[in-house]
């Protein structure tokens, strides 16, 4: 299994646990946006969106750049890729377990021959 900094994975999964933050990431997949534009579709304050942005930034899921008083955010998939790789390890684990269970059921359901 690939080694990861557990704190960064905890931060990524913590950031992804909130539906507003997942929606913000979805908006950012299309490209860099101003925080004020990101906040527009949400029924929360700009300060509330800014707090969500900070969580995503600390988790390494977005990068922020500042031009004057305007803050821009863009999606950074690096830590999301690390989380995906971590999950993929367990996906293979469960696939192997389910395949073994299927073999057991298939073997038990075969009709037994009379001698």
Tab-separated table of C-alpha atoms in Angstrom:
chain	number	residue	atom	x	y	z
A	1	UNK	CA	0.000	0.000	0.000
A	2	UNK	CA	1.179	3.521	-0.763
A	3	UNK	CA	2.241	5.589	2.249
A	4	UNK	CA	0.349	8.790	2.984
A	5	UNK	CA	0.418	11.461	5.613
A	6	UNK	CA	-2.625	10.436	7.661
A	7	UNK	CA	-3.256	14.036	8.718
A	8	UNK	CA	-3.621	15.120	5.096
A	9	UNK	CA	-6.026	12.250	4.382
A	10	UNK	CA	-8.019	13.151	7.495
A	11	UNK	CA	-8.216	16.742	6.297
A	12	UNK	CA	-9.272	15.699	2.783
A	13	UNK	CA	-12.009	13.375	4.009
A	14	UNK	CA	-13.105	15.968	6.576
A	15	UNK	CA	-13.329	18.613	3.867
A	16	UNK	CA	-15.275	16.284	1.577
A	17	UNK	CA	-17.722	15.399	4.361
A	18	UNK	CA	-19.588	18.685	3.873
A	19	UNK	CA	-22.002	19.003	0.914
A	20	UNK	CA	-21.297	22.727	0.476
A	21	UNK	CA	-17.575	22.078	0.122
A	22	UNK	CA	-18.217	19.270	-2.375
A	23	UNK	CA	-20.405	21.666	-4.378
A	24	UNK	CA	-17.666	24.312	-4.297
A	25	UNK	CA	-15.190	21.781	-5.681
A	26	UNK	CA	-17.650	20.865	-8.420
A	27	UNK	CA	-17.824	24.519	-9.458
A	28	UNK	CA	-14.035	24.772	-9.463
A	29	UNK	CA	-13.535	21.771	-11.744
A	30	UNK	CA	-14.587	24.069	-14.591
A	31	UNK	CA	-11.689	26.423	-13.891
A	32	UNK	CA	-10.463	29.196	-11.649
A	33	UNK	CA	-13.140	31.441	-10.113
A	34	UNK	CA	-13.402	34.441	-7.832
A	35	UNK	CA	-14.633	33.636	-4.331
A	36	UNK	CA	-17.506	36.105	-4.791
A	37	UNK	CA	-18.616	34.190	-7.913
A	38	UNK	CA	-18.320	30.889	-6.073
A	39	UNK	CA	-20.509	32.228	-3.259
A	40	UNK	CA	-23.297	33.417	-5.568
A	41	UNK	CA	-25.349	30.185	-5.883
A	42	UNK	CA	-25.252	29.456	-2.135
A	43	UNK	CA	-27.706	30.780	0.425
A	44	UNK	CA	-24.957	31.510	2.921
A	45	UNK	CA	-22.907	34.632	3.539
A	46	UNK	CA	-19.670	35.412	1.756
A	47	UNK	CA	-17.944	34.944	5.125
A	48	UNK	CA	-19.491	31.467	5.392
A	49	UNK	CA	-18.270	30.513	1.929
A	50	UNK	CA	-14.852	31.917	2.826
A	51	UNK	CA	-14.673	29.567	5.825
A	52	UNK	CA	-15.491	26.609	3.578
A	53	UNK	CA	-12.790	27.777	1.161
A	54	UNK	CA	-10.277	27.860	4.036
A	55	UNK	CA	-11.078	24.243	4.934
A	56	UNK	CA	-10.636	23.163	1.311
A	57	UNK	CA	-7.397	25.128	1.107
A	58	UNK	CA	-5.976	23.561	4.297
A	59	UNK	CA	-6.874	20.123	2.924
A	60	UNK	CA	-4.883	20.949	-0.211
A	61	UNK	CA	-7.907	20.587	-2.497
A	62	UNK	CA	-7.783	24.148	-3.795
A	63	UNK	CA	-5.194	26.856	-4.305
A	64	UNK	CA	-5.886	30.545	-3.801
A	65	UNK	CA	-4.255	33.493	-5.486
A	66	UNK	CA	-4.838	37.156	-4.724
A	67	UNK	CA	-4.924	40.044	-7.183
A	68	UNK	CA	-5.452	43.260	-5.292
A	69	UNK	CA	-8.547	42.674	-3.159
A	70	UNK	CA	-9.878	39.863	-5.332
A	71	UNK	CA	-9.273	36.256	-4.305
A	72	UNK	CA	-9.286	33.523	-6.943
A	73	UNK	CA	-9.502	29.791	-6.296
A	74	UNK	CA	-8.665	26.843	-8.462
A	75	UNK	CA	-9.060	23.109	-7.944
A	76	UNK	CA	-5.885	21.163	-7.094
A	77	UNK	CA	-6.519	17.427	-7.586
A	78	UNK	CA	-3.267	16.205	-5.981
A	79	UNK	CA	-4.639	15.386	-2.519
A	80	UNK	CA	-7.883	14.079	-3.997
A	81	UNK	CA	-5.809	11.673	-6.079
A	82	UNK	CA	-4.046	10.526	-2.899
A	83	UNK	CA	-7.429	9.898	-1.252
A	84	UNK	CA	-8.579	7.989	-4.334
A	85	UNK	CA	-5.480	5.783	-4.222
A	86	UNK	CA	-6.109	5.096	-0.534
A	87	UNK	CA	-9.713	4.100	-1.305
A	88	UNK	CA	-8.643	2.018	-4.312
A	89	UNK	CA	-6.572	-0.201	-2.028
A	90	UNK	CA	-9.700	-1.039	-0.026
A	91	UNK	CA	-11.775	-1.412	-3.165
A	92	UNK	CA	-9.412	-4.194	-4.258
A	93	UNK	CA	-9.566	-5.713	-0.764
A	94	UNK	CA	-13.383	-5.889	-0.867
A	95	UNK	CA	-13.429	-7.096	-4.472
A	96	UNK	CA	-11.161	-9.995	-3.500
A	97	UNK	CA	-13.348	-10.801	-0.478
A	98	UNK	CA	-16.563	-10.742	-2.518
A	99	UNK	CA	-14.988	-12.914	-5.225
A	100	UNK	CA	-14.032	-15.467	-2.570
A	101	UNK	CA	-17.559	-15.387	-1.151
A	102	UNK	CA	-18.999	-15.904	-4.631
A	103	UNK	CA	-16.798	-18.984	-5.104
A	104	UNK	CA	-18.060	-20.439	-1.820
A	105	UNK	CA	-21.700	-19.928	-2.802
A	106	UNK	CA	-21.117	-21.287	-6.310
A	107	UNK	CA	-19.430	-24.402	-4.912
A	108	UNK	CA	-22.192	-25.004	-2.349
A	109	UNK	CA	-24.962	-24.629	-4.943
A	110	UNK	CA	-23.581	-27.219	-7.362
A	111	UNK	CA	-25.722	-30.358	-7.364
A	112	UNK	CA	-24.030	-33.262	-5.673
A	113	UNK	CA	-23.573	-36.427	-7.712
A	114	UNK	CA	-24.785	-39.752	-6.453
A	115	UNK	CA	-22.214	-42.516	-6.390
